[in-house]
Amino acid sequence: MRGTIAQEQEEFIQAFNAIDDWLLQYDFLLALYADLPLLPEKLRTDDRLVPGCVSRLWLDCRLEQGRVRLSLAADALISGAIAGVIVRLLDDRTPAEILESRLDVLTATPLGEELSADRFRGMEQVIARILAFAGQQISSSFS
Amino acid sequence: MSNVLGTVNPVETITAMAHRVGAAVLVDGAQAIRHQRWNLEQSEIDFFCCSGHKMMAPTGTGILYVRPERWNQMEPAILGGGMVERVFPEYVTFAPMPHRLEAGTPNIGGILALARAADYLEELGLEELFRYEGELTARLENILSELPGVHVLGSPEERVGVVSVTAEKATAADLAAMMDKYGVALRAGSQCAQPLLRSMGLSGVLRFSTAFYNTEAELEQVGQAMDNCLTHLRRWSQ
């Protein structure tokens, strides 16, 4: 059975922080990204572009059977891989689970330090976009 | 001078052409101020500006030179203390140049530091700096152009200060992030020159800059680090 967002986040933080070599940390991150199904080319449209990223990063959010499904693609491997960590944690969750989550993965690991200020804002936009989408689903369920 | 390609533009020729059709010329010398000596009083350039942080001074400082013949055309864009002569309810008369363009309390510490930075560069010997940095830039261009799948942008008659590249199967952003781990500070992205990059069919490039405090040994290390980063990124971009 899959763990909660908090449990999976803690597992990632512990595994990532246990690696004491930056190149191996990159490998760990990029290996996870390589396993992630990427957003198909035809869906990499301007409306899916996340603002604030130095390189282009597309994020697709959709609702399937009451669960939020997320897909991304990025020009740059490292930005994509870091956004991929967020997507892995929040994909296939209910909107309520996403809204109740608290993501510290960028600050509890050196991931945040890997990012320039521009890229950090880009990652915050990724999280904000997913939270906004989850919030819209909750709102529309009451209307 | 182009901040992307390092191309030295023929400023005096451009200025003469502009003046023939009645246009004024402003030279953005932010890059060039560190790579060539400017004698503005003997030049025909109307305006010249540069930023202090490119010449070892603090950020937030800079220089605007206005040719004396243009002084009377200068209207203040910012109003404030110290730039007025006489103030009436109906009108105001402005102080003479340059005070009319310097409203409010100036950045005194920054400006003093800018002057000291200029003195510092002079004390080091500008001509010697230009010669040494020219050698470093040429060496850097050679090192980068020998890396497989790396393309040096532009082939100007005279290149100074910067070398920009693109690399096959590796983005500028990824390379900059990894090179940072090797202690090499690079600029990735559009370099504030989107129209130029668009005209070259590019959206981002990786820019290297050399300075007098760099050594040739460091350039060799840069080449080795780039090779490592490219090998690594290309393995994952398959």
GROMACS .gro file of C-alpha atoms in nm:
model
  381
    1MET     CA    1   0.000   0.000   0.000
    2ARG     CA    2   0.124   0.346  -0.088
    3GLY     CA    3   0.234   0.573   0.196
    4THR     CA    4   0.102   0.921   0.268
    5ILE     CA    5   0.262   1.228   0.109
    6ALA     CA    6   0.438   1.298   0.439
    7GLN     CA    7   0.571   0.943   0.465
    8GLU     CA    8   0.697   0.935   0.106
    9GLN     CA    9   0.851   1.278   0.145
   10GLU     CA   10   1.037   1.169   0.459
   11GLU     CA   11   1.164   0.857   0.282
   12PHE     CA   12   1.294   1.068  -0.005
   13ILE     CA   13   1.459   1.323   0.226
   14GLN     CA   14   1.638   1.051   0.423
   15ALA     CA   15   1.753   0.864   0.113
   16PHE     CA   16   1.870   1.180  -0.063
   17ASN     CA   17   2.050   1.326   0.238
   18ALA     CA   18   2.227   0.996   0.302
   19ILE     CA   19   2.417   1.040  -0.026
   20ASP     CA   20   2.728   1.240   0.051
   21ASP     CA   21   2.848   1.309  -0.303
   22TRP     CA   22   2.680   1.573  -0.517
   23LEU     CA   23   2.733   1.380  -0.839
   24LEU     CA   24   2.570   1.072  -0.688
   25GLN     CA   25   2.285   1.290  -0.561
   26TYR     CA   26   2.237   1.411  -0.919
   27ASP     CA   27   2.240   1.050  -1.039
   28PHE     CA   28   1.979   0.954  -0.781
   29LEU     CA   29   1.760   1.244  -0.888
   30LEU     CA   30   1.806   1.189  -1.260
   31ALA     CA   31   1.737   0.817  -1.226
   32LEU     CA   32   1.403   0.896  -1.063
   33TYR     CA   33   1.329   1.144  -1.341
   34ALA     CA   34   1.419   0.888  -1.606
   35ASP     CA   35   1.150   0.656  -1.465
   36LEU     CA   36   0.884   0.927  -1.472
   37PRO     CA   37   0.644   0.915  -1.768
   38LEU     CA   38   0.687   1.251  -1.939
   39LEU     CA   39   0.418   1.474  -2.078
   40PRO     CA   40   0.383   1.394  -2.450
   41GLU     CA   41   0.523   1.650  -2.697
   42LYS     CA   42   0.177   1.744  -2.829
   43LEU     CA   43   0.066   1.847  -2.478
   44ARG     CA   44   0.366   2.076  -2.421
   45THR     CA   45   0.158   2.383  -2.492
   46ASP     CA   46   0.199   2.740  -2.373
   47ASP     CA   47  -0.089   2.710  -2.125
   48ARG     CA   48   0.097   2.428  -1.952
   49LEU     CA   49   0.424   2.624  -1.926
   50VAL     CA   50   0.513   2.706  -1.567
   51PRO     CA   51   0.613   3.072  -1.537
   52GLY     CA   52   0.927   3.168  -1.352
   53CYS     CA   53   1.147   2.886  -1.476
   54VAL     CA   54   1.476   2.969  -1.647
   55SER     CA   55   1.425   2.682  -1.888
   56ARG     CA   56   1.088   2.564  -2.016
   57LEU     CA   57   0.890   2.337  -1.789
   58TRP     CA   58   0.541   2.212  -1.870
   59LEU     CA   59   0.299   2.073  -1.612
   60ASP     CA   60  -0.033   1.908  -1.683
   61CYS     CA   61  -0.287   1.865  -1.403
   62ARG     CA   62  -0.606   1.667  -1.456
   63LEU     CA   63  -0.866   1.487  -1.245
   64GLU     CA   64  -0.927   1.117  -1.303
   65GLN     CA   65  -1.179   0.930  -1.087
   66GLY     CA   66  -1.145   1.181  -0.808
   67ARG     CA   67  -0.766   1.177  -0.807
   68VAL     CA   68  -0.524   1.442  -0.931
   69ARG     CA   69  -0.298   1.315  -1.205
   70LEU     CA   70   0.017   1.507  -1.290
   71SER     CA   71   0.260   1.494  -1.583
   72LEU     CA   72   0.555   1.714  -1.661
   73ALA     CA   73   0.829   1.769  -1.912
   74ALA     CA   74   1.123   2.007  -1.909
   75ASP     CA   75   1.398   2.129  -2.138
   76ALA     CA   76   1.654   2.106  -1.862
   77LEU     CA   77   1.721   1.773  -1.690
   78ILE     CA   78   1.798   1.908  -1.345
   79SER     CA   79   1.496   2.140  -1.322
   80GLY     CA   80   1.281   1.858  -1.458
   81ALA     CA   81   1.423   1.612  -1.208
   82ILE     CA   82   1.361   1.843  -0.911
   83ALA     CA   83   1.007   1.919  -1.028
   84GLY     CA   84   0.974   1.545  -1.083
   85VAL     CA   85   1.025   1.485  -0.711
   86ILE     CA   86   0.730   1.713  -0.637
   87VAL     CA   87   0.518   1.547  -0.906
   88ARG     CA   88   0.600   1.198  -0.775
   89LEU     CA   89   0.488   1.293  -0.426
   90LEU     CA   90   0.163   1.459  -0.532
   91ASP     CA   91   0.056   1.251  -0.832
   92ASP     CA   92  -0.242   1.017  -0.790
   93ARG     CA   93  -0.360   1.179  -0.468
   94THR     CA   94  -0.699   1.320  -0.385
   95PRO     CA   95  -0.734   1.700  -0.394
   96ALA     CA   96  -0.784   1.696  -0.016
   97GLU     CA   97  -0.462   1.502   0.042
   98ILE     CA   98  -0.271   1.754  -0.170
   99LEU     CA   99  -0.420   2.055   0.006
  100GLU     CA  100  -0.345   1.907   0.349
  101SER     CA  101   0.016   1.826   0.258
  102ARG     CA  102   0.317   2.026   0.367
  103LEU     CA  103   0.607   2.006   0.124
  104ASP     CA  104   0.952   2.073   0.270
  105VAL     CA  105   1.149   1.868   0.025
  106LEU     CA  106   1.323   2.175  -0.119
  107THR     CA  107   1.434   2.303   0.219
  108ALA     CA  108   1.501   1.974   0.399
  109THR     CA  109   1.750   1.861   0.132
  110PRO     CA  110   2.022   2.043  -0.064
  111LEU     CA  111   1.775   2.056  -0.356
  112GLY     CA  112   1.679   2.413  -0.278
  113GLU     CA  113   2.045   2.512  -0.277
  114GLU     CA  114   2.088   2.358  -0.621
  115LEU     CA  115   1.846   2.611  -0.756
  116SER     CA  116   1.918   2.969  -0.846
  117ALA     CA  117   1.665   3.220  -0.717
  118ASP     CA  118   1.486   3.208  -1.055
  119ARG     CA  119   1.468   2.832  -1.055
  120PHE     CA  120   1.355   2.823  -0.693
  121ARG     CA  121   1.065   3.052  -0.782
  122GLY     CA  122   0.991   2.820  -1.072
  123MET     CA  123   0.963   2.524  -0.833
  124GLU     CA  124   0.739   2.725  -0.605
  125GLN     CA  125   0.521   2.793  -0.910
  126VAL     CA  126   0.501   2.418  -0.978
  127ILE     CA  127   0.375   2.359  -0.625
  128ALA     CA  128   0.141   2.659  -0.643
  129ARG     CA  129  -0.009   2.539  -0.969
  130ILE     CA  130  -0.078   2.192  -0.828
  131LEU     CA  131  -0.229   2.336  -0.509
  132ALA     CA  132  -0.447   2.574  -0.712
  133PHE     CA  133  -0.570   2.288  -0.929
  134ALA     CA  134  -0.651   2.078  -0.622
  135GLY     CA  135  -0.829   2.375  -0.465
  136GLN     CA  136  -1.039   2.426  -0.779
  137GLN     CA  137  -1.152   2.063  -0.764
  138ILE     CA  138  -1.266   2.102  -0.403
  139SER     CA  139  -1.446   2.429  -0.486
  140SER     CA  140  -1.621   2.285  -0.788
  141SER     CA  141  -1.740   1.985  -0.588
  142PHE     CA  142  -1.938   2.225  -0.367
  143SER     CA  143  -2.085   2.429  -0.652
  144MET     CA  144   3.080   4.512  -2.724
  145SER     CA  145   2.830   4.229  -2.725
  146ASN     CA  146   2.770   4.076  -2.384
  147VAL     CA  147   2.688   3.746  -2.559
  148LEU     CA  148   2.942   3.712  -2.838
  149GLY     CA  149   3.221   3.935  -2.714
  150THR     CA  150   3.215   4.110  -3.051
  151VAL     CA  151   3.379   4.451  -3.050
  152ASN     CA  152   3.154   4.677  -3.254
  153PRO     CA  153   3.296   4.967  -3.460
  154VAL     CA  154   3.141   5.233  -3.240
  155GLU     CA  155   3.299   5.534  -3.410
  156THR     CA  156   3.183   5.417  -3.754
  157ILE     CA  157   2.831   5.354  -3.624
  158THR     CA  158   2.829   5.693  -3.454
  159ALA     CA  159   2.936   5.871  -3.775
  160MET     CA  160   2.663   5.691  -3.971
  161ALA     CA  161   2.401   5.781  -3.709
  162HIS     CA  162   2.507   6.145  -3.702
  163ARG     CA  163   2.478   6.168  -4.082
  164VAL     CA  164   2.104   6.104  -4.046
  165GLY     CA  165   2.066   6.328  -3.742
  166ALA     CA  166   2.044   6.055  -3.479
  167ALA     CA  167   2.205   6.073  -3.138
  168VAL     CA  168   2.412   5.779  -3.018
  169LEU     CA  169   2.408   5.619  -2.676
  170VAL     CA  170   2.670   5.353  -2.618
  171ASP     CA  171   2.593   5.093  -2.353
  172GLY     CA  172   2.946   5.033  -2.235
  173ALA     CA  173   2.861   4.801  -1.945
  174GLN     CA  174   3.076   4.526  -2.094
  175ALA     CA  175   3.330   4.735  -2.279
  176ILE     CA  176   3.435   4.956  -1.989
  177ARG     CA  177   3.652   4.674  -1.855
  178HIS     CA  178   3.807   4.580  -2.187
  179GLN     CA  179   3.913   4.897  -2.360
  180ARG     CA  180   4.010   5.250  -2.273
  181TRP     CA  181   3.755   5.515  -2.368
  182ASN     CA  182   3.845   5.873  -2.443
  183LEU     CA  183   3.496   6.016  -2.459
  184GLU     CA  184   3.600   6.379  -2.493
  185GLN     CA  185   3.776   6.297  -2.818
  186SER     CA  186   3.494   6.074  -2.936
  187GLU     CA  187   3.179   6.180  -3.122
  188ILE     CA  188   2.959   5.959  -2.900
  189ASP     CA  189   2.668   6.157  -2.751
  190PHE     CA  190   2.599   5.942  -2.446
  191PHE     CA  191   2.791   5.664  -2.277
  192CYS     CA  192   2.673   5.460  -1.983
  193CYS     CA  193   2.821   5.176  -1.784
  194SER     CA  194   2.753   4.994  -1.460
  195GLY     CA  195   2.990   4.994  -1.167
  196HIS     CA  196   2.954   4.629  -1.081
  197LYS     CA  197   3.124   4.533  -1.408
  198MET     CA  198   3.433   4.724  -1.300
  199MET     CA  199   3.478   4.587  -0.948
  200ALA     CA  200   3.256   4.856  -0.788
  201PRO     CA  201   2.942   4.789  -0.579
  202THR     CA  202   2.611   4.709  -0.744
  203GLY     CA  203   2.375   5.001  -0.782
  204THR     CA  204   2.644   5.236  -0.909
  205GLY     CA  205   2.711   5.348  -1.262
  206ILE     CA  206   2.817   5.626  -1.492
  207LEU     CA  207   2.629   5.831  -1.750
  208TYR     CA  208   2.845   6.052  -1.968
  209VAL     CA  209   2.666   6.324  -2.164
  210ARG     CA  210   2.851   6.512  -2.434
  211PRO     CA  211   2.856   6.883  -2.334
  212GLU     CA  212   2.676   6.982  -2.656
  213ARG     CA  213   2.380   6.771  -2.538
  214TRP     CA  214   2.361   6.907  -2.183
  215ASN     CA  215   2.090   7.160  -2.255
  216GLN     CA  216   1.872   6.889  -2.404
  217MET     CA  217   1.870   6.686  -2.084
  218GLU     CA  218   1.547   6.701  -1.887
  219PRO     CA  219   1.528   6.535  -1.544
  220ALA     CA  220   1.333   6.210  -1.529
  221ILE     CA  221   1.329   6.204  -1.148
  222LEU     CA  222   1.249   6.503  -0.931
  223GLY     CA  223   1.384   6.561  -0.582
  224GLY     CA  224   1.619   6.749  -0.358
  225GLY     CA  225   1.937   6.903  -0.491
  226MET     CA  226   1.834   6.923  -0.854
  227VAL     CA  227   1.629   7.242  -0.850
  228GLU     CA  228   1.745   7.602  -0.861
  229ARG     CA  229   1.431   7.801  -0.780
  230VAL     CA  230   1.083   7.666  -0.704
  231PHE     CA  231   0.758   7.860  -0.741
  232PRO     CA  232   0.396   7.742  -0.724
  233GLU     CA  233   0.373   7.781  -1.102
  234TYR     CA  234   0.713   7.668  -1.221
  235VAL     CA  235   1.059   7.548  -1.131
  236THR     CA  236   1.405   7.612  -1.268
  237PHE     CA  237   1.652   7.329  -1.261
  238ALA     CA  238   2.010   7.328  -1.140
  239PRO     CA  239   2.287   7.313  -1.400
  240MET     CA  240   2.416   6.982  -1.526
  241PRO     CA  241   2.490   6.732  -1.388
  242HIS     CA  242   2.301   6.821  -1.069
  243ARG     CA  243   1.964   6.842  -1.243
  244LEU     CA  244   1.987   6.470  -1.316
  245GLU     CA  245   2.084   6.372  -0.962
  246ALA     CA  246   1.773   6.412  -0.751
  247GLY     CA  247   1.770   6.323  -0.386
  248THR     CA  248   2.042   6.191  -0.160
  249PRO     CA  249   2.311   6.031  -0.372
  250ASN     CA  250   2.460   5.688  -0.309
  251ILE     CA  251   2.765   5.850  -0.156
  252GLY     CA  252   2.939   5.534  -0.034
  253GLY     CA  253   2.875   5.355  -0.363
  254ILE     CA  254   3.008   5.642  -0.570
  255LEU     CA  255   3.323   5.673  -0.361
  256ALA     CA  256   3.376   5.299  -0.403
  257LEU     CA  257   3.321   5.333  -0.778
  258ALA     CA  258   3.593   5.596  -0.797
  259ARG     CA  259   3.825   5.376  -0.592
  260ALA     CA  260   3.751   5.079  -0.819
  261ALA     CA  261   3.846   5.289  -1.122
  262ASP     CA  262   4.170   5.390  -0.950
  263TYR     CA  263   4.238   5.028  -0.859
  264LEU     CA  264   4.209   4.917  -1.221
  265GLU     CA  265   4.434   5.199  -1.333
  266GLU     CA  266   4.689   5.101  -1.068
  267LEU     CA  267   4.688   4.743  -1.193
  268GLY     CA  268   4.764   4.875  -1.540
  269LEU     CA  269   4.473   4.878  -1.781
  270GLU     CA  270   4.672   4.801  -2.094
  271GLU     CA  271   4.834   4.501  -1.924
  272LEU     CA  272   4.493   4.380  -1.805
  273PHE     CA  273   4.349   4.408  -2.156
  274ARG     CA  274   4.642   4.214  -2.302
  275TYR     CA  275   4.630   3.939  -2.040
  276GLU     CA  276   4.252   3.901  -2.053
  277GLY     CA  277   4.267   3.888  -2.432
  278GLU     CA  278   4.507   3.593  -2.408
  279LEU     CA  279   4.282   3.420  -2.156
  280THR     CA  280   3.973   3.468  -2.372
  281ALA     CA  281   4.149   3.330  -2.681
  282ARG     CA  282   4.271   3.029  -2.481
  283LEU     CA  283   3.924   2.973  -2.336
  284GLU     CA  284   3.771   2.982  -2.684
  285ASN     CA  285   4.018   2.716  -2.798
  286ILE     CA  286   3.949   2.493  -2.498
  287LEU     CA  287   3.573   2.513  -2.538
  288SER     CA  288   3.575   2.467  -2.914
  289GLU     CA  289   3.771   2.143  -2.873
  290LEU     CA  290   3.503   1.984  -2.653
  291PRO     CA  291   3.289   1.740  -2.852
  292GLY     CA  292   2.943   1.872  -2.939
  293VAL     CA  293   3.016   2.220  -2.805
  294HIS     CA  294   2.957   2.514  -3.038
  295VAL     CA  295   3.117   2.850  -2.973
  296LEU     CA  296   2.884   3.128  -3.085
  297GLY     CA  297   3.008   3.386  -3.329
  298SER     CA  298   3.343   3.432  -3.492
  299PRO     CA  299   3.409   3.803  -3.459
  300GLU     CA  300   3.724   3.966  -3.590
  301GLU     CA  301   3.787   4.081  -3.236
  302ARG     CA  302   3.639   3.898  -2.936
  303VAL     CA  303   3.696   4.021  -2.584
  304GLY     CA  304   3.587   3.917  -2.238
  305VAL     CA  305   3.322   3.654  -2.301
  306VAL     CA  306   3.272   3.329  -2.487
  307SER     CA  307   2.921   3.184  -2.519
  308VAL     CA  308   2.847   2.829  -2.621
  309THR     CA  309   2.569   2.582  -2.682
  310ALA     CA  310   2.614   2.210  -2.633
  311GLU     CA  311   2.449   1.913  -2.796
  312LYS     CA  312   2.229   1.708  -2.561
  313ALA     CA  313   2.291   1.936  -2.264
  314THR     CA  314   2.107   2.256  -2.177
  315ALA     CA  315   2.282   2.570  -2.062
  316ALA     CA  316   2.084   2.561  -1.737
  317ASP     CA  317   2.196   2.206  -1.653
  318LEU     CA  318   2.557   2.278  -1.739
  319ALA     CA  319   2.561   2.594  -1.529
  320ALA     CA  320   2.414   2.408  -1.233
  321MET     CA  321   2.673   2.132  -1.257
  322MET     CA  322   2.966   2.362  -1.328
  323ASP     CA  323   2.873   2.554  -1.014
  324LYS     CA  324   2.954   2.236  -0.821
  325TYR     CA  325   3.305   2.254  -0.965
  326GLY     CA  326   3.333   2.611  -0.842
  327VAL     CA  327   3.286   2.767  -1.186
  328ALA     CA  328   3.035   3.053  -1.197
  329LEU     CA  329   2.865   3.077  -1.537
  330ARG     CA  330   2.563   3.258  -1.673
  331ALA     CA  331   2.294   3.049  -1.841
  332GLY     CA  332   1.992   3.176  -2.031
  333SER     CA  333   1.910   3.456  -2.270
  334GLN     CA  334   2.181   3.689  -2.131
  335CYS     CA  335   1.929   3.977  -2.147
  336ALA     CA  336   1.965   3.957  -2.526
  337GLN     CA  337   1.653   3.775  -2.640
  338PRO     CA  338   1.635   3.939  -2.988
  339LEU     CA  339   1.996   3.838  -3.064
  340LEU     CA  340   1.942   3.481  -2.948
  341ARG     CA  341   1.613   3.458  -3.138
  342SER     CA  342   1.789   3.571  -3.455
  343MET     CA  343   2.031   3.280  -3.403
  344GLY     CA  344   1.747   3.035  -3.341
  345LEU     CA  345   1.841   2.993  -2.975
  346SER     CA  346   1.662   3.044  -2.645
  347GLY     CA  347   1.952   3.003  -2.404
  348VAL     CA  348   2.330   2.992  -2.409
  349LEU     CA  349   2.606   2.933  -2.158
  350ARG     CA  350   2.841   3.226  -2.111
  351PHE     CA  351   3.197   3.216  -1.979
  352SER     CA  352   3.382   3.532  -1.877
  353THR     CA  353   3.749   3.577  -1.811
  354ALA     CA  354   3.910   3.833  -1.583
  355PHE     CA  355   4.258   3.933  -1.475
  356TYR     CA  356   4.235   3.722  -1.159
  357ASN     CA  357   4.192   3.401  -1.362
  358THR     CA  358   4.482   3.185  -1.466
  359GLU     CA  359   4.543   2.959  -1.762
  360ALA     CA  360   4.550   2.661  -1.523
  361GLU     CA  361   4.196   2.751  -1.418
  362LEU     CA  362   4.089   2.753  -1.781
  363GLU     CA  363   4.223   2.399  -1.819
  364GLN     CA  364   4.019   2.301  -1.512
  365VAL     CA  365   3.712   2.460  -1.671
  366GLY     CA  366   3.763   2.250  -1.983
  367GLN     CA  367   3.798   1.932  -1.776
  368ALA     CA  368   3.492   2.015  -1.566
  369MET     CA  369   3.287   2.088  -1.879
  370ASP     CA  370   3.392   1.755  -2.026
  371ASN     CA  371   3.282   1.575  -1.708
  372CYS     CA  372   2.947   1.758  -1.698
  373LEU     CA  373   2.876   1.689  -2.065
  374THR     CA  374   2.957   1.320  -2.028
  375HIS     CA  375   2.730   1.293  -1.728
  376LEU     CA  376   2.436   1.489  -1.870
  377ARG     CA  377   2.450   1.313  -2.204
  378ARG     CA  378   2.430   0.977  -2.031
  379TRP     CA  379   2.096   1.079  -1.882
  380SER     CA  380   1.961   1.264  -2.184
  381GLN     CA  381   1.962   0.952  -2.400
   0.00000   0.00000   0.00000
